[in-house]
JSON list of C-alpha atoms in Angstrom, two decimals:
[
{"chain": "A", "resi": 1, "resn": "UNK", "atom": "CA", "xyz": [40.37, -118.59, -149.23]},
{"chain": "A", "resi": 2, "resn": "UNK", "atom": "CA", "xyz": [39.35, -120.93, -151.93]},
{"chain": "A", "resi": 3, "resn": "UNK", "atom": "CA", "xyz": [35.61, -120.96, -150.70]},
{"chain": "A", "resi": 4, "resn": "UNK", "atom": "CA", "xyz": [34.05, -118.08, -152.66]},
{"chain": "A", "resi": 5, "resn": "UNK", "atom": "CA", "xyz": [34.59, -117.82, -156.76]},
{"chain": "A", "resi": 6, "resn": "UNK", "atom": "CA", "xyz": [36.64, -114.46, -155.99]},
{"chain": "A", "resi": 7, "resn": "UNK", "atom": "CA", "xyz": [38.95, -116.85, -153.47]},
{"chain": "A", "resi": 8, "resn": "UNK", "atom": "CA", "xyz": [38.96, -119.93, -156.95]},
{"chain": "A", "resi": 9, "resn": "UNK", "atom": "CA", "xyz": [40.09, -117.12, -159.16]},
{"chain": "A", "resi": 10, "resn": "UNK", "atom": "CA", "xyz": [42.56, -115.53, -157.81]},
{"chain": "A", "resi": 11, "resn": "UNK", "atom": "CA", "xyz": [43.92, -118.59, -156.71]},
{"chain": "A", "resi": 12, "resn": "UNK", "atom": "CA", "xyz": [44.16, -119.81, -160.11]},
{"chain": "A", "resi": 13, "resn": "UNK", "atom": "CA", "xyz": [45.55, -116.85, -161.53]},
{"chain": "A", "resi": 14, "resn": "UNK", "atom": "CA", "xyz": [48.53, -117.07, -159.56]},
{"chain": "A", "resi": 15, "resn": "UNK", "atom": "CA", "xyz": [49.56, -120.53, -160.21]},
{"chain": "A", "resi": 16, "resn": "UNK", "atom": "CA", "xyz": [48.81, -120.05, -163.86]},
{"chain": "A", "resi": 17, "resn": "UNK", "atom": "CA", "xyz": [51.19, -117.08, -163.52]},
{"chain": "A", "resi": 18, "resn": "UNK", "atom": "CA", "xyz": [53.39, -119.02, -161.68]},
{"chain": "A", "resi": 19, "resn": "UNK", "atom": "CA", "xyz": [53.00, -122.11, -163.71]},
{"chain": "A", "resi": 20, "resn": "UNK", "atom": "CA", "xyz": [54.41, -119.69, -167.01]},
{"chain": "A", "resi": 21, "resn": "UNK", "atom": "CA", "xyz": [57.62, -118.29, -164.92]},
{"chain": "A", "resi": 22, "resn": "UNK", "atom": "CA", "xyz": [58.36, -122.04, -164.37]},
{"chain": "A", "resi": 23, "resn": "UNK", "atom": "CA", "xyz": [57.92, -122.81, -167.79]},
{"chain": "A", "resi": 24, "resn": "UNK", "atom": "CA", "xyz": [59.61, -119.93, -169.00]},
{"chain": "A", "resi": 25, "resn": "UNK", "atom": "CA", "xyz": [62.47, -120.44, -167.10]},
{"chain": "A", "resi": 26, "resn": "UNK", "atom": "CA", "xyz": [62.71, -124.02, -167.91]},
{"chain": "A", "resi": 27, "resn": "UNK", "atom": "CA", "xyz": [62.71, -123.39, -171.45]},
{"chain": "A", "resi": 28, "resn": "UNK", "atom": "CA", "xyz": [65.68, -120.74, -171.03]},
{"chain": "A", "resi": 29, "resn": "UNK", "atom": "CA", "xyz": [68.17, -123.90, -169.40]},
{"chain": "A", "resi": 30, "resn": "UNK", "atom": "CA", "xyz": [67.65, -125.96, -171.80]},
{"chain": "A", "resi": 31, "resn": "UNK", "atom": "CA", "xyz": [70.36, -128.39, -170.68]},
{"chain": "A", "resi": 32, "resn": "UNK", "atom": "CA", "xyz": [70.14, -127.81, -167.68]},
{"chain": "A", "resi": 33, "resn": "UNK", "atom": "CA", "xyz": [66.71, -128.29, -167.00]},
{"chain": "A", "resi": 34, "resn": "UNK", "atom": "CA", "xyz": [67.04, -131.73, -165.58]},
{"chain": "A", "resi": 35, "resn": "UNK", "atom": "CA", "xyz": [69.03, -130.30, -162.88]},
{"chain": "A", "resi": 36, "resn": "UNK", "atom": "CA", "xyz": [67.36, -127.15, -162.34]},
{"chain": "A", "resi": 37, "resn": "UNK", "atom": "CA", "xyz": [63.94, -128.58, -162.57]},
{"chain": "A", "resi": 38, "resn": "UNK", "atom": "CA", "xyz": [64.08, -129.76, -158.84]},
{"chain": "A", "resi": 39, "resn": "UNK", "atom": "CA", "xyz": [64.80, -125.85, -157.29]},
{"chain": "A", "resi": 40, "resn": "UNK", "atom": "CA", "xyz": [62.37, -124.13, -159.76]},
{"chain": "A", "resi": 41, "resn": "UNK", "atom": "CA", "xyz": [59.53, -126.37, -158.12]},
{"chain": "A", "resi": 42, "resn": "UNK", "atom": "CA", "xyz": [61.06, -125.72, -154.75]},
{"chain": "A", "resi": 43, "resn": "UNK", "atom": "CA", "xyz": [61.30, -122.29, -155.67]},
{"chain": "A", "resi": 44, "resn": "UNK", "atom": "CA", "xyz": [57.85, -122.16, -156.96]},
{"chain": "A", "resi": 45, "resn": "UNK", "atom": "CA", "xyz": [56.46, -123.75, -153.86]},
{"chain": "A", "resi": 46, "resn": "UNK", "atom": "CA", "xyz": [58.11, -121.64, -151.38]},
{"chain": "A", "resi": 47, "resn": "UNK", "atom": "CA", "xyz": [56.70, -118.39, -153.20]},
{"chain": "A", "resi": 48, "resn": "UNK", "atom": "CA", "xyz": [53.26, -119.73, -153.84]},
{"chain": "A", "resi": 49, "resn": "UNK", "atom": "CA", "xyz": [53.15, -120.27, -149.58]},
{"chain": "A", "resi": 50, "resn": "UNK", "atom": "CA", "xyz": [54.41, -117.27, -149.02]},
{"chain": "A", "resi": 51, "resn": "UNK", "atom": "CA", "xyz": [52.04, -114.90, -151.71]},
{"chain": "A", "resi": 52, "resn": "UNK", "atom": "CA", "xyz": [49.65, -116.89, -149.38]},
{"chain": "A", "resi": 53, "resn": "UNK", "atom": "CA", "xyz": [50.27, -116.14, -146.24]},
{"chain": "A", "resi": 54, "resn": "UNK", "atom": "CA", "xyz": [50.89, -112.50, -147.38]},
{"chain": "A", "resi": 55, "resn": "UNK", "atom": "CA", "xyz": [47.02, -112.20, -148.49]},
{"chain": "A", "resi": 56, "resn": "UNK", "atom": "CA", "xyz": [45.42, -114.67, -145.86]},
{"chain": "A", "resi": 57, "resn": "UNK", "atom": "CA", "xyz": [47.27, -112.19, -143.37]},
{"chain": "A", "resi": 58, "resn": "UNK", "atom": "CA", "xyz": [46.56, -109.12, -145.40]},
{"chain": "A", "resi": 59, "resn": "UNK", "atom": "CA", "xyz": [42.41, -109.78, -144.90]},
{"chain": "A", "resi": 60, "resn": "UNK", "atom": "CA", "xyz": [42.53, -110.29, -141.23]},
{"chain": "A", "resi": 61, "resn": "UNK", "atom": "CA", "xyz": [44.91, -107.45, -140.47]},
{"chain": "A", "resi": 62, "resn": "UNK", "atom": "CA", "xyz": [41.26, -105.28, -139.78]},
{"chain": "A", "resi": 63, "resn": "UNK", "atom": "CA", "xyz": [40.00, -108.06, -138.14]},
{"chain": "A", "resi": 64, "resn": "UNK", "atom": "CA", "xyz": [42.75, -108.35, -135.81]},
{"chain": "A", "resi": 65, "resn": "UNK", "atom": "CA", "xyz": [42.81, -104.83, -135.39]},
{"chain": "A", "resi": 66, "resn": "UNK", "atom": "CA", "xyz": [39.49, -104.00, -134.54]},
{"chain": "A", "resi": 67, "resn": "UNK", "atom": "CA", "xyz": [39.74, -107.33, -131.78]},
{"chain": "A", "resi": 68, "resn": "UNK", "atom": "CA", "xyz": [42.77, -105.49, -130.21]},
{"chain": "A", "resi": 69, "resn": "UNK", "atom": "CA", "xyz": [40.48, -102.18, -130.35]},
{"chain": "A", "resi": 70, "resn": "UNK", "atom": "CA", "xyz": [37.52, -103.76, -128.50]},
{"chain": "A", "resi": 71, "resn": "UNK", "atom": "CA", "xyz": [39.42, -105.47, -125.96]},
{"chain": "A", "resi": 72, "resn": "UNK", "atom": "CA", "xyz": [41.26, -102.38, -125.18]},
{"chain": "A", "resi": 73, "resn": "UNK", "atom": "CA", "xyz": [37.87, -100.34, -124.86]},
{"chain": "A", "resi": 74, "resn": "UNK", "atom": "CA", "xyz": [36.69, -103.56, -122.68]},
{"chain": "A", "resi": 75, "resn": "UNK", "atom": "CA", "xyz": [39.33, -104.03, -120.30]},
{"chain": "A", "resi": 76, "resn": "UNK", "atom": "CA", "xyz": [39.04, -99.62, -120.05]},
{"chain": "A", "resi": 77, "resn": "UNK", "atom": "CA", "xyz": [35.47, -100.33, -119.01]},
{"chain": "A", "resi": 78, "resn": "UNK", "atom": "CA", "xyz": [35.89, -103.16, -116.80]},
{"chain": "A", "resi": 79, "resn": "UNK", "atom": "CA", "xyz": [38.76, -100.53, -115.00]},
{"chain": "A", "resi": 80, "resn": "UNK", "atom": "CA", "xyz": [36.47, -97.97, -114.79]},
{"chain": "A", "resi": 81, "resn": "UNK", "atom": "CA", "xyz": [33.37, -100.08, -113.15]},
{"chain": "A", "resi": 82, "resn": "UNK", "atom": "CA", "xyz": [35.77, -101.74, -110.81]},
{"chain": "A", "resi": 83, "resn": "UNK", "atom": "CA", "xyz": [37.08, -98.46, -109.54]},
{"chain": "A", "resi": 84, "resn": "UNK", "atom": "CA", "xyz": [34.09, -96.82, -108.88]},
{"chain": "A", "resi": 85, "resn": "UNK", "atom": "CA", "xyz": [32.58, -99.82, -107.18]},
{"chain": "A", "resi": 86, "resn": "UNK", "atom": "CA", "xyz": [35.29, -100.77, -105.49]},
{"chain": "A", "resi": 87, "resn": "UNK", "atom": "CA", "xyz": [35.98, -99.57, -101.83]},
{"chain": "A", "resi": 88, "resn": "UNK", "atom": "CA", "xyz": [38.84, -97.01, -101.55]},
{"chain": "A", "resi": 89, "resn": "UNK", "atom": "CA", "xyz": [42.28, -98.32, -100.53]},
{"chain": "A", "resi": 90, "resn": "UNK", "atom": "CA", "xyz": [44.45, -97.15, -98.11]},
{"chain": "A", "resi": 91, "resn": "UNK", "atom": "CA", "xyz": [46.38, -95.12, -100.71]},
{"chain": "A", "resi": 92, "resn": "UNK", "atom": "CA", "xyz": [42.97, -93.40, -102.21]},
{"chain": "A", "resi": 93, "resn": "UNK", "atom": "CA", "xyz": [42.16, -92.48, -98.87]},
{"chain": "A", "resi": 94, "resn": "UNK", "atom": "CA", "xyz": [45.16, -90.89, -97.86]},
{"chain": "A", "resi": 95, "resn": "UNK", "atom": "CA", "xyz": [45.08, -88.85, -101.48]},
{"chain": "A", "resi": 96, "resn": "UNK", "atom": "CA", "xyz": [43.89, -85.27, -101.38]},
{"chain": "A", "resi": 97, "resn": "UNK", "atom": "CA", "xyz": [40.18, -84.99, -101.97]},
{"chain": "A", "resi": 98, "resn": "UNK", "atom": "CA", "xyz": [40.34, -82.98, -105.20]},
{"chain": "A", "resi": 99, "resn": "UNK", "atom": "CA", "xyz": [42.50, -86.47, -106.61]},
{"chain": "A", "resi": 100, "resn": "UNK", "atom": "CA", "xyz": [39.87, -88.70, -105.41]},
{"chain": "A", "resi": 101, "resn": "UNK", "atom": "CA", "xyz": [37.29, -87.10, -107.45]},
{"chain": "A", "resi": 102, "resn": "UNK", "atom": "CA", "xyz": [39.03, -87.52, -110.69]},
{"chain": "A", "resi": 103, "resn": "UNK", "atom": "CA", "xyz": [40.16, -91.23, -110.18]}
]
């Protein structure tokens, strides 16, 4: 992800954007902020991972599906050769000609 200049700028625009909703929010407690502090970073962490995951999984969704497509033509063409070279079972021969033809 962070190996092209694309991948290094969007990267950084989301923890800057990230980085001002923690400091925004820490500025609203006031007070509290020593206590809050530790679940805003957990907070921040957790959806950092997570906008992640969502994109690393949103640019190999083609990928993936174009591997599922080609192994589903593949395993179709391996059925086919096999059937045609294969010698006719007991069941194939016992099948009506006009079904043999079309299997």
């Amino acid at each position: 992800m962070n190996r092209t200049i694309v991948g290094r700028i969007t990267t950084l625009r989301g923890a800057r954007q990230q980085v001002e909703t923690f400091l925004r929010q820490a500025t609203e407690l006031e007070g509290w902020a020593p206590i809050a502090v530790p679940a805003l970073i957990y907070v921040f962490v957790k959806s950092y991972q997570a906008e992640q995951q969502r994109m690393l999984e949103e640019r190999t969704r083609m990928l993936k599906q174009e591997k599922a497509q080609f192994e589903r033509v593949e395993r179709q063409l391996v059925h086919e050769i096999s059937s045609r070279t294969a010698a006719p079972g007991l069941l194939r021969r016992m099948l009506p000609k006009r079904v043999r033809r079309s299997t």
